[in-house]
XYZ file of C-alpha atoms in Angstrom:
739
model
C 0.008 -0.265 -0.070
C 2.809 2.304 0.881
C 4.192 1.999 -2.591
C 0.943 2.926 -4.122
C -0.101 -0.238 -5.471
C -3.495 -0.124 -4.206
C -4.425 3.690 -5.421
C -7.738 4.206 -7.011
C -6.145 6.082 -9.904
C -5.965 2.115 -11.612
C -9.752 2.862 -12.343
C -10.641 6.339 -11.413
C -8.549 9.129 -13.171
C -9.070 11.255 -10.028
C -7.253 9.049 -7.495
C -4.055 9.729 -5.718
C -1.700 8.067 -3.095
C -3.036 10.828 -0.719
C -6.576 10.325 -1.553
C -6.249 6.407 -0.802
C -4.628 7.096 2.671
C -7.512 9.240 3.819
C -10.373 6.906 3.035
C -11.559 4.850 5.776
C -13.036 1.154 5.941
C -16.396 2.113 6.576
C -16.576 3.305 2.599
C -13.268 2.348 1.281
C -9.705 1.496 3.247
C -9.120 1.603 6.871
C -7.733 5.143 8.226
C -4.265 5.292 7.574
C -2.635 7.311 10.621
C -0.946 10.529 8.861
C 1.964 10.370 11.070
C 5.881 11.198 10.542
C 6.662 7.568 10.333
C 5.278 5.167 7.908
C 2.582 2.948 9.290
C 2.946 -0.806 10.275
C 1.824 -3.390 7.750
C -1.400 -5.169 8.441
C -0.094 -8.659 7.840
C 2.365 -8.649 10.982
C 0.548 -10.725 13.684
C -1.386 -8.853 16.444
C 0.693 -10.596 19.468
C 4.064 -9.954 17.466
C 3.369 -6.001 17.293
C 3.750 -5.092 20.921
C 7.128 -7.190 20.927
C 8.476 -5.037 17.791
C 7.282 -1.948 19.683
C 9.291 -2.350 22.738
C 12.369 -3.832 20.962
C 12.415 -7.247 22.157
C 13.168 -8.683 18.622
C 16.324 -7.518 17.091
C 15.915 -4.928 14.433
C 19.004 -6.378 12.177
C 16.732 -9.701 11.932
C 14.056 -8.015 9.968
C 14.724 -7.520 6.442
C 12.440 -6.545 3.291
C 12.616 -6.844 -0.338
C 10.724 -4.622 -2.871
C 9.643 -5.591 -6.185
C 12.238 -3.792 -7.488
C 14.893 -6.003 -5.899
C 16.125 -3.519 -3.463
C 16.562 -5.147 -0.119
C 17.322 -3.617 3.346
C 16.761 -3.443 6.973
C 13.528 -1.838 8.284
C 13.311 -0.561 11.884
C 9.832 -2.169 12.689
C 9.695 -0.694 16.072
C 9.739 2.715 14.798
C 6.631 2.149 12.576
C 3.221 3.521 13.475
C 0.770 0.802 14.629
C -2.332 1.163 12.367
C -4.136 -1.377 15.034
C -6.306 -4.143 14.307
C -8.207 -4.570 10.953
C -11.259 -6.183 12.581
C -14.369 -3.694 12.991
C -17.000 -4.389 15.543
C -20.329 -4.574 13.738
C -21.994 -2.592 16.435
C -19.508 0.309 15.410
C -20.919 -0.062 11.773
C -24.447 0.455 13.019
C -23.895 3.162 15.238
C -22.351 5.101 12.432
C -24.481 4.229 9.645
C -27.094 7.085 10.022
C -24.498 9.864 10.378
C -22.896 8.292 7.354
C -26.068 8.499 5.186
C -26.659 12.033 6.667
C -23.153 13.213 5.433
C -23.520 11.574 2.111
C -26.837 13.087 1.686
C -24.803 16.681 1.354
C -22.926 15.155 -1.663
C -26.674 14.306 -3.198
C -27.668 17.995 -2.868
C -24.322 19.289 -3.984
C -24.398 17.480 -7.575
C -22.222 14.305 -6.546
C -25.375 11.682 -6.216
C -23.405 8.726 -8.071
C -20.800 8.498 -5.504
C -22.771 9.067 -2.373
C -24.956 5.973 -3.405
C -21.965 3.785 -3.794
C -20.873 4.675 -0.317
C -24.344 4.445 1.094
C -24.984 1.198 -0.569
C -21.800 -0.113 1.058
C -22.845 0.946 4.327
C -26.130 -0.667 3.925
C -24.407 -3.975 3.039
C -22.420 -3.939 6.050
C -25.242 -3.424 8.072
C -27.395 -6.041 6.513
C -24.841 -8.603 5.792
C -25.351 -12.075 7.749
C -22.400 -14.080 6.140
C -19.940 -13.116 9.001
C -19.690 -11.980 12.504
C -17.475 -9.134 11.735
C -18.481 -6.539 8.651
C -16.333 -6.799 5.527
C -13.118 -5.425 5.264
C -11.822 -3.872 1.959
C -8.329 -3.720 3.251
C -8.408 -7.614 3.803
C -9.952 -8.022 0.544
C -7.325 -6.003 -1.411
C -4.715 -8.022 0.381
C -6.609 -11.074 -0.540
C -8.923 -10.599 -3.661
C -9.484 -14.284 -3.813
C -11.660 -14.299 -0.384
C -14.293 -12.337 -2.307
C -17.526 -13.715 -2.153
C -17.910 -13.825 -5.878
C -14.831 -16.496 -6.001
C -15.510 -18.442 -2.800
C -19.244 -18.586 -3.103
C -20.266 -18.046 -6.746
C -23.941 -16.671 -6.605
C -26.007 -18.459 -9.114
C -27.582 -16.811 -11.853
C -26.243 -13.413 -11.117
C -26.762 -11.031 -14.209
C -23.240 -9.377 -14.212
C -20.979 -12.135 -12.567
C -19.767 -13.423 -15.964
C -18.921 -9.860 -16.974
C -16.993 -9.322 -13.861
C -14.855 -12.437 -14.305
C -14.175 -11.317 -17.851
C -12.843 -8.126 -16.721
C -10.475 -9.567 -14.288
C -9.317 -12.303 -16.597
C -8.529 -9.434 -19.146
C -7.075 -6.982 -16.564
C -5.774 -8.651 -13.530
C -4.313 -5.131 -12.323
C -8.050 -4.458 -11.446
C -7.765 -6.384 -7.983
C -5.246 -3.746 -6.892
C -7.689 -1.050 -7.060
C -10.033 -0.536 -3.888
C -12.966 0.878 -5.819
C -12.747 -2.035 -8.071
C -12.957 -4.026 -5.071
C -15.611 -2.264 -3.407
C -17.611 -2.351 -6.595
C -17.611 -6.085 -7.502
C -18.229 -7.066 -3.887
C -21.030 -4.590 -3.558
C -22.408 -5.770 -7.002
C -22.237 -9.542 -6.194
C -23.401 -9.401 -2.522
C -26.036 -6.697 -2.316
C -29.398 -8.147 -1.264
C -31.668 -5.803 -3.309
C -31.287 -7.266 -6.854
C -33.420 -4.399 -8.432
C -30.521 -1.915 -7.628
C -27.814 -3.809 -9.510
C -28.566 -1.617 -12.659
C -28.086 1.734 -10.767
C -24.948 0.328 -8.801
C -23.247 -0.243 -12.448
C -24.675 3.129 -13.620
C -23.159 4.887 -10.599
C -19.848 3.252 -10.998
C -19.789 4.237 -14.794
C -19.895 7.862 -13.790
C -17.546 7.397 -10.874
C -14.926 6.507 -13.408
C -16.148 8.738 -16.309
C -16.717 6.011 -18.352
C -18.319 8.571 -21.112
C -15.014 9.531 -21.796
C -14.664 6.534 -24.023
C -18.093 6.776 -25.568
C -18.626 8.125 -29.311
C -21.560 10.450 -29.126
C -23.270 8.817 -31.979
C -26.577 7.252 -32.927
C -25.428 4.108 -31.541
C -23.084 5.404 -28.926
C -20.326 2.743 -29.659
C -17.025 2.616 -28.006
C -14.148 4.847 -29.338
C -11.628 2.794 -31.497
C -8.352 2.133 -29.711
C -5.046 0.922 -31.177
C -2.664 -1.221 -29.523
C -0.599 1.490 -28.093
C -3.482 2.587 -26.110
C -3.296 2.757 -22.117
C -4.544 -0.321 -20.547
C -6.828 1.711 -18.388
C -8.637 3.016 -21.719
C -8.925 -0.469 -22.781
C -10.415 -1.595 -19.717
C -12.966 0.967 -19.907
C -13.933 0.127 -23.232
C -14.173 -3.733 -22.229
C -16.244 -2.531 -19.236
C -18.642 -0.624 -21.339
C -19.019 -3.369 -24.031
C -19.942 -5.964 -21.256
C -21.832 -4.004 -18.784
C -23.817 -1.787 -21.375
C -24.737 -4.111 -24.152
C -28.291 -2.756 -24.567
C -28.433 0.141 -27.016
C -31.157 1.899 -24.701
C -28.895 1.877 -21.716
C -26.087 3.124 -23.836
C -28.165 6.200 -25.244
C -29.438 6.785 -21.791
C -25.804 7.247 -20.350
C -24.849 9.059 -23.571
C -27.632 11.478 -23.237
C -26.857 11.940 -19.361
C -23.236 13.063 -20.381
C -24.631 15.636 -22.991
C -26.936 17.306 -20.402
C -30.324 16.521 -21.686
C -32.774 17.640 -19.189
C -35.478 14.830 -19.409
C -32.993 12.149 -18.974
C -31.008 14.060 -16.089
C -34.235 14.623 -14.279
C -35.506 11.187 -14.784
C -32.121 9.869 -13.714
C -31.841 12.165 -10.676
C -35.440 11.167 -9.537
C -34.660 7.487 -9.637
C -31.286 7.848 -7.797
C -32.729 10.052 -5.272
C -35.314 7.535 -4.731
C -32.752 4.807 -4.371
C -30.987 6.701 -1.734
C -34.183 7.335 0.375
C -34.904 3.493 0.162
C -31.491 2.585 1.404
C -31.924 4.662 4.113
C -35.210 3.270 5.068
C -33.919 0.095 5.057
C -30.904 0.768 7.047
C -33.409 2.488 9.554
C -35.847 -0.244 9.678
C -32.565 -2.778 10.490
C -31.610 -0.550 13.464
C -35.139 -0.274 14.528
C -35.296 -3.965 14.667
C -31.942 -3.980 16.825
C -33.450 -1.268 19.166
C -36.525 -3.339 19.539
C -34.900 -6.214 20.450
C -32.969 -4.633 23.187
C -36.167 -2.789 24.398
C -38.026 -5.913 24.719
C -35.179 -7.646 26.837
C -34.988 -4.685 29.260
C -38.930 -4.610 29.806
C -39.240 -8.284 30.391
C -36.337 -8.245 32.766
C -37.915 -5.276 34.500
C -41.179 -7.252 34.662
C -39.643 -10.048 36.185
C -37.555 -8.180 38.944
C -40.993 -6.158 39.930
C -42.682 -9.300 39.935
C -45.310 -8.185 37.264
C -47.402 -11.102 36.268
C -47.698 -11.611 32.451
C -49.160 -14.529 30.293
C -46.881 -16.788 27.920
C -43.573 -15.045 27.304
C -43.781 -15.440 23.413
C -47.318 -13.866 23.255
C -46.131 -11.062 25.774
C -43.151 -10.171 23.470
C -45.411 -10.022 20.510
C -47.992 -7.760 22.135
C -45.614 -5.422 23.736
C -43.462 -5.151 20.229
C -46.532 -3.913 18.693
C -47.030 -1.409 21.065
C -43.462 -0.284 20.898
C -43.248 -0.046 16.906
C -43.695 3.998 16.825
C -41.145 4.534 19.227
C -38.353 2.369 18.444
C -38.793 2.513 14.600
C -37.789 6.113 14.876
C -33.896 6.433 15.119
C -33.403 9.477 17.264
C -30.388 11.771 16.406
C -31.262 14.598 18.760
C -29.664 15.643 22.146
C -32.282 14.621 24.833
C -30.575 17.084 27.368
C -32.620 19.512 25.433
C -35.677 18.077 27.115
C -34.392 18.801 30.630
C -33.884 22.475 29.542
C -37.414 22.589 28.281
C -38.714 21.555 31.697
C -36.483 23.757 33.882
C -37.321 26.581 31.013
C -33.637 27.231 30.477
C -33.063 29.630 27.526
C -32.080 27.326 24.210
C -29.602 28.001 21.474
C -30.577 27.931 17.713
C -29.423 24.654 17.532
C -31.275 23.185 20.274
C -34.342 25.145 19.118
C -34.230 23.357 16.094
C -34.298 19.993 17.753
C -36.852 21.055 20.415
C -39.887 20.087 18.231
C -38.687 16.913 17.490
C -37.724 15.843 20.890
C -40.999 16.947 22.518
C -43.013 14.847 19.995
C -40.655 11.861 20.374
C -41.184 12.374 24.487
C -44.936 12.639 24.125
C -44.853 9.313 21.774
C -42.863 7.504 24.715
C -45.400 8.683 27.028
C -48.471 7.398 25.178
C -46.706 3.874 24.717
C -46.047 3.596 28.512
C -49.795 4.554 29.066
C -50.771 1.582 26.639
C -48.351 -0.834 28.145
C -49.544 0.327 31.733
C -53.225 -0.402 30.553
C -52.408 -3.505 29.334
C -50.617 -4.834 32.091
C -52.374 -3.117 35.133
C -50.041 -3.563 38.034
C -49.455 -1.713 41.161
C -45.901 -2.180 41.001
C -45.329 -0.522 37.507
C -43.249 2.637 37.563
C -43.692 4.831 34.770
C -40.061 6.318 35.095
C -38.332 3.028 35.139
C -40.330 1.815 32.005
C -39.336 5.033 30.262
C -35.703 4.277 31.175
C -36.057 0.784 29.833
C -37.376 2.349 26.347
C -34.643 5.178 26.260
C -31.799 2.647 27.219
C -33.159 0.083 24.524
C -33.614 2.399 21.482
C -30.866 2.416 19.136
C -28.297 5.058 19.611
C -26.404 6.490 16.835
C -22.666 8.076 17.038
C -21.181 11.033 16.353
C -21.472 14.656 17.582
C -25.066 15.491 18.168
C -24.747 19.063 16.798
C -23.080 17.869 13.615
C -25.943 15.225 12.937
C -28.618 17.685 13.596
C -27.201 20.194 11.181
C -26.778 17.532 8.387
C -30.231 16.416 9.164
C -31.412 19.898 8.882
C -29.630 20.275 5.282
C -30.932 16.909 4.299
C -34.438 17.854 4.930
C -34.238 21.557 3.163
C -32.289 20.274 0.367
C -32.797 17.008 -0.662
C -35.979 17.656 -2.646
C -36.371 20.206 -5.714
C -38.027 23.485 -4.334
C -40.645 25.498 -6.485
C -38.935 27.875 -8.267
C -35.566 26.845 -7.606
C -33.066 26.569 -10.463
C -32.280 23.144 -11.609
C -28.691 22.335 -12.053
C -26.743 19.153 -13.338
C -26.835 16.243 -10.682
C -23.042 15.618 -11.669
C -20.378 17.991 -11.603
C -18.821 16.068 -14.827
C -21.660 17.715 -16.626
C -20.559 21.427 -15.910
C -18.903 22.426 -19.093
C -19.303 25.292 -21.539
C -21.191 25.208 -24.667
C -19.715 26.740 -27.792
C -23.112 28.425 -29.149
C -26.545 28.321 -27.152
C -29.642 28.879 -29.244
C -32.893 30.161 -27.858
C -36.272 29.517 -29.805
C -39.920 29.982 -28.775
C -42.183 27.452 -28.158
C -46.061 28.818 -28.605
C -47.551 25.855 -26.959
C -46.040 26.560 -23.426
C -45.144 30.307 -23.910
C -41.759 29.524 -22.647
C -38.262 29.506 -24.523
C -36.189 26.473 -25.604
C -32.609 26.491 -24.808
C -30.515 24.243 -27.156
C -26.550 23.611 -27.684
C -25.753 24.182 -31.268
C -23.105 21.984 -32.853
C -22.167 21.293 -36.127
C -24.227 19.070 -38.574
C -21.632 15.991 -38.376
C -21.973 16.568 -34.603
C -25.733 17.143 -34.625
C -26.001 13.543 -36.188
C -23.696 11.992 -33.586
C -25.846 13.589 -31.027
C -28.845 11.835 -32.180
C -30.559 14.828 -33.859
C -32.701 12.964 -36.864
C -34.394 16.295 -38.198
C -31.531 17.722 -40.184
C -30.908 20.744 -37.669
C -27.656 21.155 -35.678
C -29.096 21.932 -32.391
C -29.386 19.521 -29.336
C -32.398 20.497 -26.704
C -31.252 21.240 -23.227
C -34.129 22.380 -21.466
C -37.521 24.907 -21.624
C -37.832 27.689 -19.220
C -38.765 31.423 -19.246
C -36.188 33.626 -20.574
C -34.805 35.022 -17.265
C -34.964 31.530 -15.878
C -33.267 29.816 -18.770
C -30.357 32.377 -18.852
C -29.627 32.069 -15.252
C -29.637 28.318 -15.432
C -27.116 28.387 -18.231
C -24.905 30.769 -16.106
C -25.129 28.695 -13.025
C -24.802 25.133 -14.726
C -21.426 26.186 -16.054
C -22.786 26.409 -19.885
C -21.573 29.907 -20.238
C -18.077 30.852 -20.900
C -16.710 34.475 -21.242
C -13.129 34.127 -20.984
C -11.211 33.397 -24.452
C -10.479 31.352 -26.035
C -13.761 29.399 -25.133
C -16.268 32.157 -25.397
C -19.835 30.998 -25.541
C -22.058 32.567 -28.113
C -25.665 33.080 -28.173
C -28.330 33.053 -31.150
C -32.157 33.940 -30.539
C -34.323 33.001 -33.291
C -37.195 35.179 -34.020
C -40.561 33.751 -32.874
C -43.196 32.788 -35.646
C -46.066 33.499 -33.300
C -46.372 37.058 -31.879
C -47.616 36.987 -28.078
C -46.673 39.401 -24.949
C -43.804 36.957 -24.415
C -42.303 36.425 -27.791
C -43.166 39.873 -29.112
C -41.435 41.715 -26.225
C -38.466 43.385 -27.871
C -35.058 41.425 -26.454
C -32.066 41.033 -28.611
C -29.291 38.788 -29.014
C -26.990 41.482 -27.572
C -29.188 41.827 -24.669
C -29.321 38.203 -23.839
C -25.216 38.011 -23.686
C -25.604 41.422 -21.421
C -28.050 39.786 -19.165
C -25.868 36.631 -18.848
C -22.491 38.915 -18.302
C -24.870 40.658 -15.541
C -25.947 37.608 -13.729
C -22.589 35.839 -13.823
C -20.790 39.041 -12.674
C -23.208 39.849 -9.992
C -23.350 36.251 -8.270
C -19.769 35.509 -7.070
C -18.935 31.794 -6.302
C -20.577 30.819 -3.077
C -18.820 30.178 0.386
C -20.928 28.756 3.015
C -19.919 29.872 6.541
C -19.824 27.184 8.849
C -20.996 29.330 11.818
C -24.165 30.316 10.061
C -25.159 26.636 9.723
C -24.257 25.848 13.277
C -26.529 29.217 14.300
C -29.257 28.000 11.749
C -29.298 31.330 9.947
C -31.008 31.277 6.889
C -31.643 34.307 5.147
C -31.620 36.022 1.408
C -28.076 36.917 0.588
C -28.379 38.414 -2.938
C -31.155 39.789 -5.265
C -30.566 40.306 -8.932
C -33.861 42.105 -10.353
C -34.570 41.857 -14.111
C -37.246 44.303 -15.607
C -39.218 43.773 -18.842
C -37.095 40.663 -20.022
C -39.928 37.941 -20.033
C -42.498 40.280 -21.025
C -43.425 43.984 -20.498
C -44.010 44.879 -16.970
C -42.844 42.059 -15.620
C -40.172 41.789 -12.782
C -38.111 38.642 -12.568
C -36.018 37.956 -9.331
C -33.162 35.832 -9.323
C -32.435 35.229 -5.756
C -29.697 33.418 -3.758
C -29.847 32.322 -0.027
C -26.856 31.934 2.225
C -26.878 28.150 1.698
C -25.887 28.864 -1.787
C -29.384 27.811 -3.227
C -30.474 29.950 -6.134
C -34.235 30.506 -7.087
C -36.285 32.513 -9.904
C -39.531 33.949 -9.287
C -41.507 36.788 -11.296
C -43.978 39.868 -10.426
C -46.557 40.935 -12.629
C -46.960 44.575 -12.488
C -49.637 44.888 -15.252
C -52.595 44.840 -13.052
C -51.203 47.673 -10.527
C -53.519 50.760 -11.192
C -51.604 53.904 -11.544
C -52.339 57.688 -12.482
C -49.908 58.543 -15.060
C -50.670 60.976 -18.151
C -52.710 59.477 -20.613
C -52.044 62.112 -23.207
C -48.047 62.018 -23.252
C -46.028 63.647 -25.829
C -44.816 60.193 -27.211
C -45.806 56.494 -27.040
C -42.054 55.775 -25.375
C -42.563 58.293 -22.866
C -46.028 56.661 -22.092
C -44.205 53.294 -21.997
C -41.550 54.794 -19.516
C -44.239 56.183 -17.255
C -46.348 53.011 -17.350
C -43.529 50.792 -16.046
C -41.754 53.190 -13.696
C -44.992 54.817 -12.329
C -45.960 51.182 -11.127
C -42.467 50.013 -9.753
C -42.286 53.301 -7.430
C -45.660 52.176 -5.825
C -46.059 50.677 -2.208
C -48.092 47.436 -4.054
C -44.854 46.657 -6.215
C -42.999 46.484 -2.802
C -45.694 44.316 -1.514
C -45.175 41.951 -4.571
C -41.546 41.747 -4.120
C -41.672 40.834 -0.505
C -44.484 38.362 -1.056
C -42.399 36.815 -3.920
C -39.609 36.256 -1.364
C -41.955 34.658 0.886
C -43.092 32.274 -1.485
C -39.373 31.011 -1.562
C -39.436 30.583 1.973
C -35.933 32.185 2.479
C -36.554 35.243 5.151
C -34.702 38.477 4.794
C -32.631 39.378 7.777
C -32.376 42.820 8.853
C -28.733 42.250 10.204
C -27.750 40.970 6.777
C -29.483 43.022 4.248
C -28.912 41.344 0.639
C -26.481 42.342 -2.197
C -28.459 43.757 -4.635
C -28.779 45.008 -8.358
C -31.709 46.115 -10.900
C -31.287 45.672 -14.531
C -33.846 46.909 -16.795
C -34.461 46.016 -20.698
C -33.780 48.941 -22.588
C -35.225 47.732 -25.937
C -38.775 48.540 -25.041
C -37.965 52.037 -25.078
C -36.983 53.776 -28.546
C -35.011 56.799 -26.910
C -33.759 59.255 -28.991
C -30.189 58.838 -27.257
C -26.729 57.566 -28.096
C -27.435 53.664 -27.920
C -24.422 53.297 -25.644
C -26.299 55.497 -22.984
C -29.726 54.101 -23.182
C -29.217 51.266 -20.721
C -27.491 53.817 -18.076
C -30.533 56.292 -18.676
C -32.999 53.434 -17.900
C -31.263 51.864 -15.203
C -30.483 55.099 -13.585
C -34.155 55.783 -13.340
C -34.637 51.926 -11.833
C -31.849 52.631 -9.241
C -33.453 55.704 -8.274
C -36.896 54.184 -7.257
C -35.616 50.642 -5.995
C -32.060 51.744 -4.687
C -29.129 49.437 -3.683
C -28.934 50.688 -0.060
C -30.436 52.738 2.495
C -33.975 53.037 4.023
C -35.486 53.204 0.561
C -34.421 49.786 -0.550
C -37.043 47.730 -2.065
C -37.361 45.453 0.974
C -38.263 48.354 3.029
C -42.013 48.584 2.594
C -42.596 51.810 4.511
C -39.630 53.796 3.118
C -40.705 54.071 -0.587
C -38.657 57.074 -2.044
C -40.523 60.424 -2.784
C -39.548 61.313 -6.132
C -40.084 64.977 -7.330
C -38.161 65.002 -10.333
C -39.284 63.916 -13.839
C -38.136 60.502 -14.724
C -36.274 62.125 -17.967
C -34.264 64.467 -15.538
C -33.436 61.451 -13.152
C -32.082 59.245 -16.527
C -30.049 62.357 -17.778
C -28.694 62.975 -14.396
C -27.396 59.218 -14.478
C -25.905 59.749 -18.005
C -24.038 62.850 -16.565
C -22.900 60.953 -13.465
C -21.690 58.175 -15.880
C -19.608 60.641 -17.885
C -17.999 62.322 -14.797
C -17.154 59.022 -13.674
C -15.705 57.902 -16.998
C -13.897 61.279 -17.099
C -12.351 60.760 -13.701
C -11.205 57.109 -14.597
C -9.677 58.499 -17.743
C -7.674 61.048 -15.735
C -6.320 58.513 -13.354
C -5.333 56.527 -16.328
C -3.566 59.257 -17.974
C -1.830 60.298 -14.612
C -0.805 56.588 -14.074
C 0.551 56.647 -17.751
C 2.559 59.903 -17.156
C 3.987 58.278 -14.040
C 4.954 55.141 -15.769
C 6.567 57.260 -18.899
C 8.652 59.379 -16.076
C 9.913 56.377 -14.375
C 10.866 54.499 -17.739
C 12.576 57.830 -18.886
C 14.294 58.038 -15.514
C 15.157 54.537 -15.553
C 16.540 54.413 -19.179
C 18.709 57.731 -18.251
C 20.076 55.984 -15.433
C 21.177 53.089 -17.342
C 22.970 55.527 -19.935
C 24.851 57.180 -17.063
C 25.904 53.713 -15.748
C 27.072 52.607 -19.252
C 28.956 55.965 -19.500
C 30.638 55.546 -16.263
C 31.746 51.978 -16.991
C 33.022 53.003 -20.335
C 34.871 55.890 -18.661
C 36.330 53.481 -16.128
C 37.436 50.906 -18.482
C 39.330 53.653 -20.668
C 41.085 54.700 -17.529
């Protein structure tokens, strides 16, 4: 292991020796101590280790020889002790739920396949009955022949022959812990309906689509004799495990980012995650039920409480206990004593209080039923509750961490209304060369397609002769924001994403709203520049703080008099919601000088009303993300300038319109849009506000230009002085050499 023979890079290109050294036996390898000296090999007998440590056996008698032929002394007593390989199964039971809760964070942060592989392995360790101790991947790595697929060949397994062919053709695979884990999981997992998903998740983990040609048949790439063995192994894996054209196309479409395929797979894998977690909870509930029944029967015997036949009594009490023992509690019961004594709770404790109270009430009801069933004067409710509490299954790990991860799991596992749907795997985050936007009159939404060459389109599976592959269908603001957050848009050379927007054939309020190709690119740049890369603050999670952190307001993009909010909370989730201002009644000049002026007043007179601010706040309430007065959100407003045919220089139109918008809904101060009672009182004409914004912009540009000229003059002066200094030094050197 220290020589790197068992590192995951054999199968996974992302692997490394450091990565392998930090994995643990719950999920992959046993924890390897990161110490100043290398660790002691597992193969040394347990009873021999103390003798080596204290130096009873002479160091000179220990020689090692590497595969390269180099031999020499090894001071065994100076090696760090890894400890025993064996793990108690109860340790796996206690850590199962915490592992699931922590892996759920990967599910909500776009790494479902790897999370499922880890959780299925934990489920296997919890449910296997073949051995008294849980399976150790380290033992299987040292002795691959001990795997059940070789010792006890499963009859009729659909993938057994494929696994055997892979190892016959590529014996190096048995050195890889991920391959050992995959083979053992696939051949021993009790749920046969999960086999296909295990293969799919493993294919995603090893990036199998790297060797797939995106063609109509999704064939594997052609390799020559000089190709690396890893690529040849992946091609062989693809042909053996994906012989069906339907499964191949699903794998290919998922890698290409097909929205329909990705959503279907995401739903299926999330369901598999929940089912696995429920099966483990059921197993732990059974273990807790057995212990609780033992405690109660022992208590009955000690207190002289009479009952009928033992078997019938156990069955009766077991049915009564089901509601209590089937729920695996992760909360800190010390919170209950705080509630009873009316001691103030922290935010994290308040998060647990409701669950603990409901759980306590359920236990009281259960005790009441048992008391009624076995009516006895000797029965003590407190002692009976103690029997139940001690019998219920107790999970390991820090209580606060478990509660935080459970809260994160409950909130983020399911897709929320208005939430921007992102790719379920990080491998799907890659920029598109050209994105085409077309209007669908049936849904009144816009289709977003990835444009490719005609040859690539045929390989992509497009049969209608077009060169565009469908990605998803959304409203204009939602779709542009989704492209930005999904990594489909690149603004830095050389791979700059281009946009193309087709003219709609049917004219509606949505399709007829003027919004050009340049506006699409500008809005995408505005959204990408405004929402910087999010960093989760751990202390906010600990304090259970949840609030709106950023709001980007896009006006008149989906249609005229429609305001769209792109919202980000402090947990990094993003949403898009719309506000319709068209039905807000305002008194503006019906007989304005021009139709364009009428449009300006029609929009901005509505935007400055208290009703518009109320709708702004209601839209945020729908997202269930509160505003925090202590942490006001970062904010920007952007108005589509194409609704107004202004007699201005084109480069100033956006500044003119957005200058008015920023005066009505300013970024900071008491008049910000989230302050309902502090709407600014505007006395100036809208045109005057817009002209002031242009003048302010010009002054700012002049200031920047002056600073730039000053810097250039300073640089020129320094350069001139430096050149003169060089010339003087050269002249002095020449004069010195002549003398």
